[in-house]
Coordinates of C-alpha atoms and ligand atoms in Angstrom, one line a residue:
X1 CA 9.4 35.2 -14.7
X2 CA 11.1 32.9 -16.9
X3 CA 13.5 31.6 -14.6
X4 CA 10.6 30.8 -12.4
X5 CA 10.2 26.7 -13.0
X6 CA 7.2 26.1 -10.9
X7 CA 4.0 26.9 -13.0
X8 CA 1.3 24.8 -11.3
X9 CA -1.1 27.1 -9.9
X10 CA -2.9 24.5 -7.9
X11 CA -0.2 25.0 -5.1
X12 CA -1.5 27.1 -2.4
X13 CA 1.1 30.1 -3.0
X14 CA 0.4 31.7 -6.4
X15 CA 3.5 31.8 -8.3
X16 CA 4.0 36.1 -7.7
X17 CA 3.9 34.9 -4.0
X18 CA 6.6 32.5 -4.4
X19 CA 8.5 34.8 -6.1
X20 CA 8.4 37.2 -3.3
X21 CA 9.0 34.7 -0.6
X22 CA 12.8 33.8 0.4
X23 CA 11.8 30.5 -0.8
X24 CA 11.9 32.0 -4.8
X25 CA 12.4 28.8 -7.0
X26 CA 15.4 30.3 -9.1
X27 CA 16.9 28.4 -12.0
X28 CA 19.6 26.8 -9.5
X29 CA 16.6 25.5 -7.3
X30 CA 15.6 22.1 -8.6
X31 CA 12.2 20.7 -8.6
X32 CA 11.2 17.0 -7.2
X33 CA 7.7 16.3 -7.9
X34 CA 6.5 13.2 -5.9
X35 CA 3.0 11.9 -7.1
X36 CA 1.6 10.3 -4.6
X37 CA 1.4 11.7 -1.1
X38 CA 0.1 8.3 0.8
X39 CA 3.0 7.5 3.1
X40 CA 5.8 6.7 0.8
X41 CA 5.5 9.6 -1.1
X42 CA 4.9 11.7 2.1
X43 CA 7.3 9.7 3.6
X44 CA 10.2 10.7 0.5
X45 CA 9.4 14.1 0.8
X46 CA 9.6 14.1 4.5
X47 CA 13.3 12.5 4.4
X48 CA 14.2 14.8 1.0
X49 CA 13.5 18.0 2.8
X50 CA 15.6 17.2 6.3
X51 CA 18.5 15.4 3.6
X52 CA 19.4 18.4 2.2
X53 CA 19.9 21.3 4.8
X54 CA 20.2 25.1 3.1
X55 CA 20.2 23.7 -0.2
X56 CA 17.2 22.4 -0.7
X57 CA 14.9 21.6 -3.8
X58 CA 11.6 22.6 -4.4
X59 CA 9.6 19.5 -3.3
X60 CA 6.5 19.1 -4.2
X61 CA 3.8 16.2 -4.0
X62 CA 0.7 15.9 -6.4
X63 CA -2.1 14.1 -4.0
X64 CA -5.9 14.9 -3.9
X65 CA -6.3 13.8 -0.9
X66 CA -6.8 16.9 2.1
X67 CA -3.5 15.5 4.3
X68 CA -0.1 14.0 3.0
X69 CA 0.8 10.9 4.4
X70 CA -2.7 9.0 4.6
X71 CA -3.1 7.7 1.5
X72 CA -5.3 4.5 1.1
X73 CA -5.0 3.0 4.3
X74 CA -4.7 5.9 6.5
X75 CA -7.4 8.0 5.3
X76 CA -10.3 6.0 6.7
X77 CA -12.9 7.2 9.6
X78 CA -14.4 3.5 10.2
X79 CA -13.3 2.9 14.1
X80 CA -13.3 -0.7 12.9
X81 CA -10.0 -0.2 10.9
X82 CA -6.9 -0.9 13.0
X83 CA -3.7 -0.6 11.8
X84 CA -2.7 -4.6 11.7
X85 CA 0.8 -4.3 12.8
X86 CA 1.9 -3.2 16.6
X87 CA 2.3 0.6 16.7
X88 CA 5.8 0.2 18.1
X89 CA 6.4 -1.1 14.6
X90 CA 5.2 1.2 12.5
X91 CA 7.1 4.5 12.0
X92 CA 8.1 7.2 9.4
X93 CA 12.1 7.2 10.8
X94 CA 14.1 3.8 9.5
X95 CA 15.9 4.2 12.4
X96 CA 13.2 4.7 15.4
X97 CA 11.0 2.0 14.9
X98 CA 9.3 3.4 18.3
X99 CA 8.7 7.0 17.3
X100 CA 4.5 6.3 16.3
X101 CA 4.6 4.4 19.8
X102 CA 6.5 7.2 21.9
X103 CA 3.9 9.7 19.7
X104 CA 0.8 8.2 20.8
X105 CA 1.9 8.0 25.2
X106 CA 3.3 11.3 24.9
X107 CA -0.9 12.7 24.0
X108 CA -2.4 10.0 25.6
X109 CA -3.5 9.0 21.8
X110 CA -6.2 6.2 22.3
X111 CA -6.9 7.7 25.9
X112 CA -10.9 7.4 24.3
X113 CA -10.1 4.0 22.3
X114 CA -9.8 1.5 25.5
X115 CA -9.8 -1.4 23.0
X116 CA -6.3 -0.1 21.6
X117 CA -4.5 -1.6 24.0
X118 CA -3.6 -5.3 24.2
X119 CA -3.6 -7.2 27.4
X120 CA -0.1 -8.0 26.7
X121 CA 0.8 -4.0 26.4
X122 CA 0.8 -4.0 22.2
X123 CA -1.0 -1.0 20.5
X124 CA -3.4 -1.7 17.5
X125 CA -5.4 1.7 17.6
X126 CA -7.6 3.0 14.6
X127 CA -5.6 3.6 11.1
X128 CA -6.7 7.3 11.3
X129 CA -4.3 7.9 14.0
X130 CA -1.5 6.6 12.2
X131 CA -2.5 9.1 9.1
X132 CA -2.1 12.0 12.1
X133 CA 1.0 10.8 13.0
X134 CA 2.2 11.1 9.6
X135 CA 0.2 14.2 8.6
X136 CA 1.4 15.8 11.9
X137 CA 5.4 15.0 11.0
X138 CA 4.9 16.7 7.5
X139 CA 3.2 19.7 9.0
X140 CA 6.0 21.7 9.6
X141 CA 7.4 21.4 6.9
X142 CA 4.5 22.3 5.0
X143 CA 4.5 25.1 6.9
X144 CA 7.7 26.4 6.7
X145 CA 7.4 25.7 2.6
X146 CA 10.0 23.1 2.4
X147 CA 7.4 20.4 1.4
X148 CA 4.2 21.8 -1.0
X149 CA 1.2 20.1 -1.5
X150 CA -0.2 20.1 -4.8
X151 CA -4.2 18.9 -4.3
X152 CA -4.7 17.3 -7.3
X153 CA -4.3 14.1 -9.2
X154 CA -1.9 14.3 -12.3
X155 CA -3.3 13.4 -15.5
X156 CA -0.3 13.7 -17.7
X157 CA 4.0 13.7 -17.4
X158 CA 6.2 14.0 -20.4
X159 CA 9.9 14.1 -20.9
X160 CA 10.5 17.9 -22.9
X161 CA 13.9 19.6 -23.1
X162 CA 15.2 17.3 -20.2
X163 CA 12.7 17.8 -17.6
X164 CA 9.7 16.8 -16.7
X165 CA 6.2 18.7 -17.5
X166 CA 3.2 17.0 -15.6
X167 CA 0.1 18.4 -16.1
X168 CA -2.5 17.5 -13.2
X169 CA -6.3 17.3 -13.3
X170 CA -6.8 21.3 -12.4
X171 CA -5.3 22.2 -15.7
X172 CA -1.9 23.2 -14.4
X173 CA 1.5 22.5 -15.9
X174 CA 4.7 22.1 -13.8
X175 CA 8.2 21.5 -14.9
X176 CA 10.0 19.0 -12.5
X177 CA 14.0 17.7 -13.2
X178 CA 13.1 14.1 -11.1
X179 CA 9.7 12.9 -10.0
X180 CA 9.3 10.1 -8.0
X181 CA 6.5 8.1 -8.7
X182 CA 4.1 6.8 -5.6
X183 CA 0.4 6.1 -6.5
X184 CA 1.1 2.4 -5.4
X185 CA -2.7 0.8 -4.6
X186 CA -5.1 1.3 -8.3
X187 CA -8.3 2.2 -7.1
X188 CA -10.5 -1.3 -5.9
X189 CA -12.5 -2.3 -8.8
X190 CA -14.6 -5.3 -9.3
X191 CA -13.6 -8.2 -11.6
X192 CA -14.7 -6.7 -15.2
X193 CA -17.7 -9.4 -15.7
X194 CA -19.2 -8.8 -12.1
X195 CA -19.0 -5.4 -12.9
X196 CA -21.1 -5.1 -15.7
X197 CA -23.7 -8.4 -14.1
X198 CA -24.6 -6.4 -10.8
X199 CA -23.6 -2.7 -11.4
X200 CA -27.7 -1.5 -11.4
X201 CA -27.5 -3.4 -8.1
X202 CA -28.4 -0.8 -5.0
X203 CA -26.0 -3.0 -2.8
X204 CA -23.7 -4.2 -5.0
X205 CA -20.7 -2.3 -3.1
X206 CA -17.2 -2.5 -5.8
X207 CA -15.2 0.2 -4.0
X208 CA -15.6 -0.5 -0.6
X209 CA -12.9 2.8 0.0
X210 CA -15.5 4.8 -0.9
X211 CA -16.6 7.0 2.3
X212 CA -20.1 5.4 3.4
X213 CA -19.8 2.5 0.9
X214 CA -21.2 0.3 3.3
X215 CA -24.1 1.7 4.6
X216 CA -26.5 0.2 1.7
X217 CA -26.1 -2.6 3.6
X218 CA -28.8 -3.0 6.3
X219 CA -28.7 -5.1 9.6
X220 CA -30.0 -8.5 8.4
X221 CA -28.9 -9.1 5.0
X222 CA -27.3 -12.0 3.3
X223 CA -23.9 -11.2 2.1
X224 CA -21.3 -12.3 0.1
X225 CA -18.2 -11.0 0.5
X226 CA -15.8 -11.8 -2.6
X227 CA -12.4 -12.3 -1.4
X228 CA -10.8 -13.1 2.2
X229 CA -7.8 -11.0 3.1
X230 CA -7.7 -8.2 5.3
X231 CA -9.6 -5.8 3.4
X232 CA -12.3 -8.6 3.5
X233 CA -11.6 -9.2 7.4
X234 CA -12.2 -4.8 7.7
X235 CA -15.4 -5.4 5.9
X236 CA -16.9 -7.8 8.5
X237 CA -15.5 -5.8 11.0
X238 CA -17.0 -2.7 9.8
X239 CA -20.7 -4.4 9.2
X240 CA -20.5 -5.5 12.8
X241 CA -19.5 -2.9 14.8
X242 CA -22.5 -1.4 12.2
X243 CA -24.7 -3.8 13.4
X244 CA -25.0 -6.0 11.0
X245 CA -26.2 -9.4 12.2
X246 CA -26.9 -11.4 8.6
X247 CA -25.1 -14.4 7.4
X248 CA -21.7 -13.8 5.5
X249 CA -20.1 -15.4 3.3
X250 CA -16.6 -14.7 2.4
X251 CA -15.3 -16.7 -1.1
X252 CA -11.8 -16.6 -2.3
X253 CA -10.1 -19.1 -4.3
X254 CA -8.2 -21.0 -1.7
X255 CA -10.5 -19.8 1.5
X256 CA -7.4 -18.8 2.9
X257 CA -7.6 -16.4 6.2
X258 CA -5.5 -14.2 7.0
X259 CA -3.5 -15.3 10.1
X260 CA -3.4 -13.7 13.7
X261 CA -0.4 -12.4 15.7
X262 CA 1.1 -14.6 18.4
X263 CA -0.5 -14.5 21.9
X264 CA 3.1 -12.9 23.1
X265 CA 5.8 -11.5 20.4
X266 CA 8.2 -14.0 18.8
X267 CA 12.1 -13.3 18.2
X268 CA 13.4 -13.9 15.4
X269 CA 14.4 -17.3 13.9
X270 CA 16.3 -18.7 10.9
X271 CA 19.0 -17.8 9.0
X272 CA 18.1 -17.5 4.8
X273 CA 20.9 -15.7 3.8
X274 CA 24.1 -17.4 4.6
X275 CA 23.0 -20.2 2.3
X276 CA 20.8 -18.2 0.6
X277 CA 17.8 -20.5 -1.7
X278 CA 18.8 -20.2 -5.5
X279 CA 15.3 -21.5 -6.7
X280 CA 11.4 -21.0 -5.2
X281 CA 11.4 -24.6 -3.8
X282 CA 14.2 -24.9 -2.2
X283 CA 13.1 -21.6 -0.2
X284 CA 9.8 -23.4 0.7
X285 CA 11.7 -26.0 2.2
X286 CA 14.1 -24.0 4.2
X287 CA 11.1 -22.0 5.6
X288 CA 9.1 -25.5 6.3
X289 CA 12.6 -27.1 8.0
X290 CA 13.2 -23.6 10.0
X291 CA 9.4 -23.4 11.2
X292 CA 9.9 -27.0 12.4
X293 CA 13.2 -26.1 14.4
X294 CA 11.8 -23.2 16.0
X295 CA 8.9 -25.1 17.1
X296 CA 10.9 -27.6 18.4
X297 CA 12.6 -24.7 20.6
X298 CA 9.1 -23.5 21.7
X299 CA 9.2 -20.4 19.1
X300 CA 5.6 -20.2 16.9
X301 CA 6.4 -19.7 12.9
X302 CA 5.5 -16.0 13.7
X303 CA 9.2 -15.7 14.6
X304 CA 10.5 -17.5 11.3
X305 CA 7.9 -15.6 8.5
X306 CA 9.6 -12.4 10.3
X307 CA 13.0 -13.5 9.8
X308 CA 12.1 -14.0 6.5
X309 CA 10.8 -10.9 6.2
X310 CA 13.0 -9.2 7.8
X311 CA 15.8 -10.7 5.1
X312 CA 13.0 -10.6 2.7
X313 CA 15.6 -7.9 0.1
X314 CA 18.8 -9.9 -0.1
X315 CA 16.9 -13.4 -0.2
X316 CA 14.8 -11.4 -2.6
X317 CA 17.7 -10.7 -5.2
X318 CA 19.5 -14.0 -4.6
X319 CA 16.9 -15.5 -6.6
X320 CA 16.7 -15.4 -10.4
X321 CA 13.7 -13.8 -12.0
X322 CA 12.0 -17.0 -13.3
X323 CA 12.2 -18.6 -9.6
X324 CA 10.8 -14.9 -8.3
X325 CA 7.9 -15.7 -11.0
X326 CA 7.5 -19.0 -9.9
X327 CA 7.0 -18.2 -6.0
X328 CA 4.5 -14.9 -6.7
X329 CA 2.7 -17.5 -9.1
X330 CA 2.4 -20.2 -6.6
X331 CA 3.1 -19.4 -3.1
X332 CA 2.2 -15.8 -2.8
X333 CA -1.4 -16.8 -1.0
X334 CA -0.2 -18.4 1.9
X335 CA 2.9 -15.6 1.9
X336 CA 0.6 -13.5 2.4
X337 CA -2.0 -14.9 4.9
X338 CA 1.1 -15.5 7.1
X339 CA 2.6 -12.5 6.3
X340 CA 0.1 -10.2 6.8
X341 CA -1.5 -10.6 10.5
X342 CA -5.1 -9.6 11.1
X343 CA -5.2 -6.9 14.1
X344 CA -6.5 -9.0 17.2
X345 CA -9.5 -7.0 17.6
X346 CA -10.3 -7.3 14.3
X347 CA -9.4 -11.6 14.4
X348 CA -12.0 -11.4 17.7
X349 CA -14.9 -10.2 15.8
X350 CA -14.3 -12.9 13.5
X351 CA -13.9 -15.9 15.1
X352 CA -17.0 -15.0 17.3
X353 CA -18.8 -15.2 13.5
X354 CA -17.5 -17.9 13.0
X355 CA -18.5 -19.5 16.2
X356 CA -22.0 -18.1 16.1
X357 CA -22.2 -19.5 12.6
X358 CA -22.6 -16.5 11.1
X359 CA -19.2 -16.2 8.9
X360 CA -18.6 -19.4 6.1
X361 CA -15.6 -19.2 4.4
X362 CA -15.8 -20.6 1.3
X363 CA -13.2 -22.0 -1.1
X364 CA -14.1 -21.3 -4.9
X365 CA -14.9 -19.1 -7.4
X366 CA -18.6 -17.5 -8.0
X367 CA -19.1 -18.5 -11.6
X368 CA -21.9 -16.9 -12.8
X369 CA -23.9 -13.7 -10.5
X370 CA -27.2 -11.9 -11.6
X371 CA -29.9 -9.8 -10.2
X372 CA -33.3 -11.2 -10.0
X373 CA -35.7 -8.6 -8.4
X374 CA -34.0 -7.4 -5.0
X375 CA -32.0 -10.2 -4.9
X376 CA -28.3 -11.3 -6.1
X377 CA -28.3 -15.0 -7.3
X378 CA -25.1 -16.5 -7.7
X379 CA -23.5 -20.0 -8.9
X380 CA -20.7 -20.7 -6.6
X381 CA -18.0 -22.8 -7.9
X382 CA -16.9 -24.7 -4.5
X383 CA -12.9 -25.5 -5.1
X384 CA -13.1 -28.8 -5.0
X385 CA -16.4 -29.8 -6.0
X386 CA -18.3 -30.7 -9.4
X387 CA -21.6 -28.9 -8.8
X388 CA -21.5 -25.5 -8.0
X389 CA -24.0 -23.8 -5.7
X390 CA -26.9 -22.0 -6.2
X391 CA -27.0 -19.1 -3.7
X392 CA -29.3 -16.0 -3.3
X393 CA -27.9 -12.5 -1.5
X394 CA -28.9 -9.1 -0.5
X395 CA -25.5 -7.6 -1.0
X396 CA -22.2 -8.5 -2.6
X397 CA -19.2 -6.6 -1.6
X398 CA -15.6 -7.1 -3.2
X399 CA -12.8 -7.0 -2.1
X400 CA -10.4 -8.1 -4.2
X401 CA -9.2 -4.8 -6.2
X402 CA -7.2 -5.2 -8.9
X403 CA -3.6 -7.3 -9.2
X404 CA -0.7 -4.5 -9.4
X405 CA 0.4 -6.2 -12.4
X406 CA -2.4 -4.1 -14.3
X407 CA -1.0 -0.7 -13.0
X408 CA 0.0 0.7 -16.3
X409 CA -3.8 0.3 -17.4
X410 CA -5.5 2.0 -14.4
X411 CA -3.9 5.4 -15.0
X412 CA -3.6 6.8 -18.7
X413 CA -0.4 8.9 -17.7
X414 CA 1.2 5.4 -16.6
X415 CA -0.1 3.9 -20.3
X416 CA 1.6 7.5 -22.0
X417 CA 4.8 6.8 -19.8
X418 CA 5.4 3.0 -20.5
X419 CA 4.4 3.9 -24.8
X420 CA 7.0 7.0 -25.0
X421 CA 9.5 4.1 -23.0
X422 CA 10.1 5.4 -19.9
X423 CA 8.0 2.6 -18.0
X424 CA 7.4 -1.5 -18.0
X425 CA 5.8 -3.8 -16.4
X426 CA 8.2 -5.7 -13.9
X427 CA 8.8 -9.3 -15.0
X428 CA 7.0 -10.6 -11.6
X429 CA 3.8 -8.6 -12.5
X430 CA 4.0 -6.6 -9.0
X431 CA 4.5 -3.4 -10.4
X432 CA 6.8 -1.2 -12.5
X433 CA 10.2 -2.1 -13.4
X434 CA 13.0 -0.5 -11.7
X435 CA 16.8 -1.0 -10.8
X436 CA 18.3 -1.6 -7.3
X437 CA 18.2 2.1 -7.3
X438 CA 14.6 2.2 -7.9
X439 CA 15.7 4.2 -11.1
X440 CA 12.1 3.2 -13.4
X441 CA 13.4 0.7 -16.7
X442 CA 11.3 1.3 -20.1
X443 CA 10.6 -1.0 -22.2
X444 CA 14.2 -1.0 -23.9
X445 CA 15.7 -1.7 -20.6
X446 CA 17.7 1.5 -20.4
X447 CA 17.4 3.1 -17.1
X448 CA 15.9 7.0 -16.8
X449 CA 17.9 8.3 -13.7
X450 CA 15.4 11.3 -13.2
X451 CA 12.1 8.9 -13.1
X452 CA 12.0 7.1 -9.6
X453 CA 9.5 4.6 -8.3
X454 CA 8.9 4.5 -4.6
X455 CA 6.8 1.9 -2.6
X456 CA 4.8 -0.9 -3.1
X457 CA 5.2 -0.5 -7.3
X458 CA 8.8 -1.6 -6.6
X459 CA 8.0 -4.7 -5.4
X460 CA 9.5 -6.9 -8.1
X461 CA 13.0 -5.4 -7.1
X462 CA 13.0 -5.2 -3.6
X463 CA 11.3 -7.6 -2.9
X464 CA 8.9 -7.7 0.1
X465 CA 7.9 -3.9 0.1
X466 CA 4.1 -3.6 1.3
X467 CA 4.0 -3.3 5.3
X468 CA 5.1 -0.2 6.7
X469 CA 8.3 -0.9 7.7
X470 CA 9.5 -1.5 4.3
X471 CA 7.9 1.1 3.1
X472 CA 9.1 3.6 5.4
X473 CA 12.6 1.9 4.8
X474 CA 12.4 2.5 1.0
X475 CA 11.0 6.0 1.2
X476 CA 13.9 7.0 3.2
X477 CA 16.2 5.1 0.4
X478 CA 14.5 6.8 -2.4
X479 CA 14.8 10.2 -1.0
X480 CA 19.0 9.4 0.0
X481 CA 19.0 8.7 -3.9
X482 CA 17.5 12.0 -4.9
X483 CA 19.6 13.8 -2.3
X484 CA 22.6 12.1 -3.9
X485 CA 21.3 12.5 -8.0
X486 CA 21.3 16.7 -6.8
X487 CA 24.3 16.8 -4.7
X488 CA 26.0 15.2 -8.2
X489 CA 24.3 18.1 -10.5
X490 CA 25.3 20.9 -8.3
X491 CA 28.9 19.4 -8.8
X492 CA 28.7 19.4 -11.8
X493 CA 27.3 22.4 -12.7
X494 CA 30.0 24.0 -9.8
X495 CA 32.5 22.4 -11.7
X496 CA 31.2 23.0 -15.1
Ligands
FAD501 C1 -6.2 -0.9 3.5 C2 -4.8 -1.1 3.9 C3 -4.4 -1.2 5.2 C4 -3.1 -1.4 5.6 N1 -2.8 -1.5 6.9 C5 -1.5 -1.7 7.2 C6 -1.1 -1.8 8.6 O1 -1.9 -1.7 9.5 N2 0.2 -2.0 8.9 C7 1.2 -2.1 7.9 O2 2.4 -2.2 8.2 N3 0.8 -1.9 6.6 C8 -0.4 -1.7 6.3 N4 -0.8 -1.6 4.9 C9 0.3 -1.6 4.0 C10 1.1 -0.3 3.8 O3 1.1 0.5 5.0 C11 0.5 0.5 2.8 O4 0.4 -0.3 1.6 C12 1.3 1.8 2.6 O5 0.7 2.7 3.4 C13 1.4 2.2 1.1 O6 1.4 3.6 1.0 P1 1.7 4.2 -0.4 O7 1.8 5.7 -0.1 O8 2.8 3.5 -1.1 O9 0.4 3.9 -1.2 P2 -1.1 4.5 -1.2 O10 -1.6 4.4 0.2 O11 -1.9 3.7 -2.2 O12 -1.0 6.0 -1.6 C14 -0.9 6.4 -2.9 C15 -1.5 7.8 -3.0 O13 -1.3 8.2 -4.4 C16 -2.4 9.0 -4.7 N5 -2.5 9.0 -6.2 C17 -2.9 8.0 -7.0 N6 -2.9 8.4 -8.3 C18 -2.5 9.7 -8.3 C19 -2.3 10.7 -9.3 N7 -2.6 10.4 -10.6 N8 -1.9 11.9 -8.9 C20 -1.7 12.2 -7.6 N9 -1.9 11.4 -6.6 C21 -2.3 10.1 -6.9 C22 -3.6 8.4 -4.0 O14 -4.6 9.3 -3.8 C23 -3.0 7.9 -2.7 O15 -3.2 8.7 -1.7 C24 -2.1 -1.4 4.6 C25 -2.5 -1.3 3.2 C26 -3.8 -1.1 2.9 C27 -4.2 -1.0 1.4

């Protein structure tokens, strides 16, 4: 037994079965434990298990969630969520951007979803069905043991005797030699002051993830929806294909909306990188001059914020830390209005509230919120007025969820990590420090090889790392890392 590593009982195999199975974890197997099983840490496991043939590790992901590769935004039933980028976009294989497409004709997919399908061809089904897509890629592998799924949330990982004990929220320990960390989103949570004002509030909705979270609301209320991107835009969506007929009112600081696709796709335009922009404002300018040369060539700026996108890594590290400050502090709103498209279906039920004058958008800040009987009353601080405005609602739903430069508080593991100096806070504030080989950086700055950061919490050293094709793009580039990091050790120990 003691040469058997994996002690967490929470895997569906008890360890005695393991040990009888041909997949027996010996003490020349190595362990990768992934936290996170939304769809980069799915997506890392998925590419670790077919990197490493006959040799592989044991890999195995921590995720309460029932299905590996849903995560936050795939794990939703509400037929109002659509995934926001064309399916023929969005895959798990870096190198088949088509795969989720050529998946969904090959079963007739959204054969019962007739609003899927775009007049000009384009896909933008329901977010479940990208969750099946992944869940269904992971399956055999699951089945066939090469991937485990360990259903619980890990409360605790410290570094003992080099290598890794993580205790999870069932009680079980497991020793791991690398973990990859991929929790990216923290939990929605309303602004701590809000929280405390309306929390005895029956439709005061702060976690609008929650299953059902929305059904407090009823048809003709008056709400106000704090914040405006695309979480806010699913939230309308949601209360109208619910039936919801009230007035909404959707604040956020700059009353920025989230922008649509173009009527018909865009190439590509602009080049950022042969000149690449050494400072913040100079990149604003060659993004303004390029969206004004494409235009001029009959291409929308669609074409020019994917370019930029699309170069979004190298233009990403060409610029020095206090200009990558400088852009998240001030241009990252209208980044990511442009950047991240509203699905057209979802834009449609919008602009129709708009035009029935049912759906304000409202620049500002609410000041001040309290509950007076059944009510809400709130003090709206318009953004560039003096007086604020007094306003009275029957629900208040937020959407704004906390920044990801607060990571380190929202799990206490995270907290343990970055005290014992094996975590930081990247300088940007978009997640955890890491190298360019997305090796995690305590607070001394020393590198810890083992301890790997995948997704979105990478951010501030990739660069643009949110939509899917990035994601999928690092996930495959974190689990080629940990391929190589073993392939070294068993060298090394060959050698040795
Ligand atoms: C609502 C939403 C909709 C989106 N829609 C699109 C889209 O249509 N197109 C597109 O290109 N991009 C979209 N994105 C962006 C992108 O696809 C997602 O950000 C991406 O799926 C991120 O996946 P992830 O696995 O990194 O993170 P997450 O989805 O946040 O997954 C992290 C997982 O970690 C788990 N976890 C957290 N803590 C622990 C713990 N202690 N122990 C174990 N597990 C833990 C959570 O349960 C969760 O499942 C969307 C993002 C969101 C939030």
């Amino acid at each position: 037994m003691s040469n058997v590593r994996l002690l967490c009982s929470g895997i569906e195999a008890t360890v005695s079965a393991i040990m009888q199975s041909k997949l027996l974890p010996t003490s020349e197997q190595p362990v990768v434990a992934i936290i996170g099983g939304g769809v980069s840490g799915a997506g890392v496991a998925y590419h670790l298990a077919r990197a490493n043939g006959g040799d592989a590790p044991l890999i195995v992901v921590f995720e309460p969630r029932a299905e590996l590769g849903r995560g936050l935004a795939y794990d939703t039933d509400d037929p109002a969520h659509r995934i926001n980028v064309p399916a023929a976009k969005m895959s798990l294989q870096p190198d088949d951007q088509g795969e989720f497409q050529a998946w969904i004709e090959a079963r007739d997919a959204v054969a019962c979803d007739p609003q899927a399908r775009r007049p000009d061809g384009l896909l933008f089904p329901r977010r479940r069905l990208f969750g099946d897509y992944v869940a269904s890629l992971l399956k055999p592998l699951l089945e066939d043991g090469s991937v485990r799924h360990c259903r619980a949330a890990v409360t605790h990982v410290e570094r003992r005797d080099g290598r890794w004990s993580i205790r999870d929220d069932k009680g079980d320990v497991m020793q791991a030699d690398i973990v990859a960390i991929a929790t990216s989103h923290p939990p929605p949570a309303a602004p701590g002051r809000l929280a405390t004002r309306l929390a005895g509030h029956p439709r005061f909705v702060a976690d609008t993830t929650k299953p059902g979270a929305l059904e407090v609301i009823r048809p003709q209320d008056r709400v106000l929806v704090i914040g405006n991107g695309l979480t806010a835009a699913d939230v309308i969506a949601s209360l109208a294909e619910r039936g919801h007929h009230g007035p909404v009112t959707a604040i956020s600081r700059r009353g920025l909306r989230s922008r649509g696709h173009a009527p018909v796709p865009q190439p590509l335009f602009g080049d950022f990188l042969s000149d690449a922009a050494r400072s913040a404002v100079s990149l604003l300018a060659g993004i303004r001059a390029a969206i004004h040369a494409a235009e001029a060539q009959g291409i929308s700026w669609h074409g020019v914020i994917d370019q930029v996108r699309a170069q979004g890594h190298d233009l990403w590290q060409a610029l020095p830390v206090a200009e990558r400050c400088r852009l998240v502090r001030h241009l990252r709103p209208y980044w990511d209005v442009h950047r991240f498209r509203i699905a057209p279906q979802v834009e449609a039920v919008l602009d129709e509230a708009i035009a029935a004058g049912r759906l304000e958008i409202l620049a500002g800040s609410v000041a001040e919120a309290r509950i007076e009987g059944e009510l809400v009353v709130c003090s709206l601080q318009p953004r560039y007025r003096r007086q604020s405005l007094q306003q009275s609602y029957d629900a208040v739903v937020v959407t704004t969820g906390p920044a990801h430069g607060g990571i380190l508080e929202t799990q206490p593991w995270l907290a343990a990590l970055a005290a014992s100096g094996y975590l930081s806070l990247d300088l940007t504030g978009l997640g955890l420090a890491c190298t360019e080989h997305s090796e995690a950086i305590g607070a001394s700055r020393k590198a810890e090889p083992s301890l790997l950061i995948s997704g979105p919490l990478a951010r501030g050293t990739f660069g643009e790392l949110m939509g899917l094709p990035q994601v999928t793009e690092h996930a495959f580039f974190v689990a080629t890392e940990i391929a190589a990091k073993l392939r070294l050790a068993r060298a090394n120990t060959q050698r040795g």
